[in-house]
Amino acid sequence: MARKLMKGTEAIAEAAIRAGCRLFFGYPITPQNEIPEYLSHRLPQVGGTYVQAESEVAASNMLYGASGAGVRVLTSSSSPGISLMQEAVSYMAGAELPVVIVNIMRAGPGLGGILPSQADYLQATKGGGHGDYRVPVLGPWSVQEAANLTMEAFDIADRYRTPVMVLGDGLIGQMMEPVELPDERPPAPDLPPKTWASTGWKGDRPRAVINSLYLDADTLEAHNRHLQQKYRQIRERERRFQMRFEEGDYDLLVVAYGTVARVALSAIEELREQGRRVALFRPISLYPYPYRELAAAAEKARAVLVLELSAGQMLEDVRLALGRSRPVHFHGRTGGHLISPEEAANRMVEVLEGRSQEVADV
Amino acid sequence: MQYEMVIAGFGGQGALLIGKMLAYAGMKEGKEVSWFPSYGPEMRGGTANCTVVISDRPVGSPVVQRPRALLALNLPSLDRFEDAVRPGGVILYNTSLVNRECRRTDVVVVPVAANDLANALGNPKGANMVALGAFVGATEVVPMTQVEALVRETFARKPALVDVNLQCLQAGFGEARRCVEGRDRPAAPGM
Amino acid sequence: MSSPAVLEETPAAASERTRAPVFGHPESLRQVITHYCPGCTHGVIHRLIAEVLDELGVRERTVGVSPVGCAVLAYNYFNTDMHEASHGRAPAVATGIKRGRPDLVVFTYQEDGDLASIGLSEILHCANRGEKVTVIFVNNAIYGMTGGQMAPTTMPGQVTTTSPLGRDVSLAGHPLRIAELVSALRTPAFIARGAVHTPLHVVEARRLVRRAFQYQVEGCCFSLVELLSTCPTNWGIPPHEACAWVEKNMVPYYPLGVFKTPDGGDRAPRPLGRE
């Protein structure tokens, strides 16, 4: 495996192909256009199919059809387009269809702007569409990890029969880094066969009906209980996170995900050279959120600082994890502004020196 | 050791390409690298810039506020990033399109007339290669041999362009070396 | 019967002959009671599709897509693998199935609110891409499932629960002619309109449905058959009057015939039975 310099968007697209995905439906939107552009020339080379849909609404419903027919399928979009896809995401969660959705977030609300953001966290991790459902969400912090998690997302989707979202900010999409990709990444060997898929009924299995409609309250509640049981399994088995500088003592625990965690890491490294005791906690799976692991990591710290490219969305999960056990501080940028390492370091020092106000209960 | 640099110019001057080539050369050297472009409306004819980080260990923040080196291909780029460069760093600017002196005294200042040099070599489109060569000469962030190999690879399908671009690259490199060697220079990146 | 041949038949053979079904249940239709109202023609159209799937021998590789509308439960009636689509998106779902599994025969079963209103974008683009799927579009000029509201195909002056004074074309526009609209696309396709309010029309409708599926099975083109249908419940008239209502009010505005064939390009509709 040779290292190749790739844009995040292109690495995600190529990773999907290596994971056996041969089908893409999408609609152009900045800043993720390199994914459809790349796949429109690459998929035909490997016997796959690229379809430019008439809208994100249609694209996501094409996913519903393709996944229902048992095929690995991908779409990608950015915030406003992802909002349009929520209809089908809810239906796919209800019908238990495995698909992979990439959201390269841009700043909102509304048309917002095209610069990086993490302001779709709540939409992504708390369901996004109507009804009681959750979607596993993975937040990569490097181009290599974006590729790895995309390949893994297909397995998670197939294993639990659920849509899975790879949630990147505009930075992940646009930056280039060296990437190593396997020639082929076959599906995990223990994945269940897709006997439920609509592949033509020859009487050798129950008739496949890809559906989320249950008009009878008892049946629908039973279906919901089944979904919740599945989400419990996902919460038990699919929590992913990373810690840095967890050895030894630390006064401050910084919590950040995606590229913001890398900015935080640079700032922490600089502060540690000055003798400041700071550690980093990075959730990789945003649903399921590593609540227990975060709570354990915070035990050593006097305070916790959350950094986000939003007005404070993951902050809610951090507070859910910690309750009132530790003071939680927050620093966020919106509008497409990034947090610089200097800005992050300044906020860390403010918290360490007692010059920061903790997030108030409102 | 980690080295961060900002490459900036008008859209079309090749700032993003220069950045990519530096990142690529760094990767070929076995380093960890990241390349992050400014993107959006400013790509269309406005200023385009990118941040490149080359490091011995995994790159932390790909976002850099205080780079160690700046390559300013035009005046707006020098105006915008001049003050951001860390003391002891390098500012290389294109005097063909910058009609003032660099104001910083705590950095190594390398003025190179990239467009004029390229024109003199009969290759007006080679100004970006002059700038790249000069930047490598001034910062030594990647070995020149690696960049030369990259130029050969980039233009492999258009052999006629290999030599003229190598000429530009070397002209820029030589110019920067003369400029740097003619003065006391703060510590090299030490990679 | 007075034919000597019949008289010579053995009792066993005679018994066998009389038990041989001349009109059976299509294999592609499940033997269940449907939820459709008395006098509704959805059941007739279901049967036509099922007979055609049987005839073409494609039932075991067919996947149907049911809509949101009265036929929302069609997945319980067709004896094939089925998808239930969200409102209006059946052509997108069908696109996904067909592009993922080109070996399958894919059809959507849609109604006027589903296809002509909320799903107009999906149907036009599906047809324009020339997806090799078959669309059966049931037009009964009203929203049935939600209780009789105005549809894009509701006739001028027709009273519905949301056009209590009759459809006012100055505010609601004129009824959408879907077959004509889709025929206007340059992409080769088979587009036709039939009806099911008399036995003669049912026979002709069956031919159209068969041709539509035949084109798909041959991998030829997108196909759409619009079928004028009845809704006695929401029209508020008995079934036999509903059939007469189709003839009197709908057929003049929605002419029957083949609008487009993949080989002949665009052509004017032909009168029923003289194609």
Coordinates of C-alpha atoms in Angstrom, one line a residue, chain A residues 23 25 49-55 57-59 61-69 71 87-88 91 97 197-203 205-215, chain C residues 30 59-63 68 72-87 89 91-97 99-101 103-104 118 121-123 125-126 129 131:
Chain A
L23 CA -23.6 2.7 -6.6
F25 CA -26.7 8.8 -6.0
T49 CA -23.1 3.2 -11.5
Y50 CA -23.2 6.9 -10.8
V51 CA -26.5 8.7 -11.0
Q52 CA -26.9 12.5 -10.6
A53 CA -30.4 12.8 -9.1
E54 CA -32.8 15.7 -9.6
S55 CA -32.6 16.6 -5.9
V57 CA -34.9 14.2 -1.9
A58 CA -34.8 12.0 -4.9
A59 CA -31.2 10.9 -4.3
N61 CA -35.0 7.8 -2.0
M62 CA -32.9 6.2 -4.7
L63 CA -30.7 5.0 -1.8
Y64 CA -33.9 3.5 -0.2
G65 CA -34.6 1.5 -3.4
A66 CA -31.0 0.4 -4.0
S67 CA -30.4 -0.6 -0.4
G68 CA -33.7 -2.4 -0.3
A69 CA -32.5 -4.4 -3.3
V71 CA -26.8 -3.4 -2.8
E87 CA -37.3 12.2 4.8
A88 CA -35.7 9.1 3.4
Y91 CA -37.9 5.9 6.2
L97 CA -31.9 -0.2 5.4
A197 CA -33.7 -7.8 0.5
S198 CA -36.1 -7.4 -2.5
T199 CA -34.3 -9.5 -5.1
G200 CA -37.2 -11.2 -6.7
W201 CA -39.3 -13.7 -4.8
K202 CA -39.0 -17.4 -5.7
G203 CA -40.7 -18.7 -2.7
R205 CA -37.8 -17.2 1.8
P206 CA -40.5 -14.9 3.1
R207 CA -41.7 -12.3 0.6
A208 CA -39.5 -9.2 1.0
V209 CA -41.5 -6.0 1.7
I210 CA -39.3 -3.0 2.3
N211 CA -41.5 -0.9 4.4
S212 CA -41.9 1.4 7.4
L213 CA -45.7 1.5 7.6
Y214 CA -47.3 -0.2 10.5
L215 CA -50.9 1.0 10.9
Chain C
R30 CA -52.0 -12.7 -3.4
R59 CA -43.1 -12.7 -11.3
E60 CA -40.1 -14.2 -9.6
R61 CA -37.9 -11.3 -10.7
T62 CA -40.3 -8.5 -10.2
V63 CA -40.1 -5.8 -7.5
V68 CA -48.7 6.8 -0.5
V72 CA -50.4 2.3 0.0
L73 CA -51.1 -1.3 1.0
A74 CA -50.5 -2.7 -2.5
Y75 CA -47.5 -4.4 -1.1
N76 CA -49.9 -6.7 0.6
Y77 CA -51.6 -7.6 -2.6
F78 CA -49.0 -8.2 -5.2
N79 CA -47.3 -11.6 -4.9
T80 CA -43.8 -10.2 -5.5
D81 CA -41.1 -8.5 -3.5
M82 CA -42.3 -5.0 -2.8
H83 CA -41.1 -1.6 -1.6
E84 CA -43.3 0.9 0.1
A85 CA -42.1 4.4 -1.0
S86 CA -42.6 7.7 0.7
H87 CA -45.1 10.1 -0.9
R89 CA -40.8 9.2 -4.4
P91 CA -39.9 6.7 -9.3
A92 CA -36.7 7.5 -7.3
V93 CA -37.1 4.3 -5.3
A94 CA -37.6 2.4 -8.6
T95 CA -34.5 4.0 -10.0
G96 CA -32.5 2.9 -7.0
I97 CA -33.7 -0.7 -7.3
R99 CA -29.8 0.7 -11.1
G100 CA -28.7 -1.6 -8.3
R101 CA -30.2 -4.7 -9.8
D103 CA -31.9 -7.8 -13.8
L104 CA -35.1 -7.1 -11.9
I118 CA -45.8 15.9 -4.7
S121 CA -40.2 16.1 -10.1
E122 CA -39.4 12.4 -9.5
I123 CA -41.6 11.1 -12.3
H125 CA -36.7 13.0 -14.1
C126 CA -37.2 9.3 -13.9
R129 CA -33.3 9.6 -17.6
E131 CA -35.0 4.5 -16.4

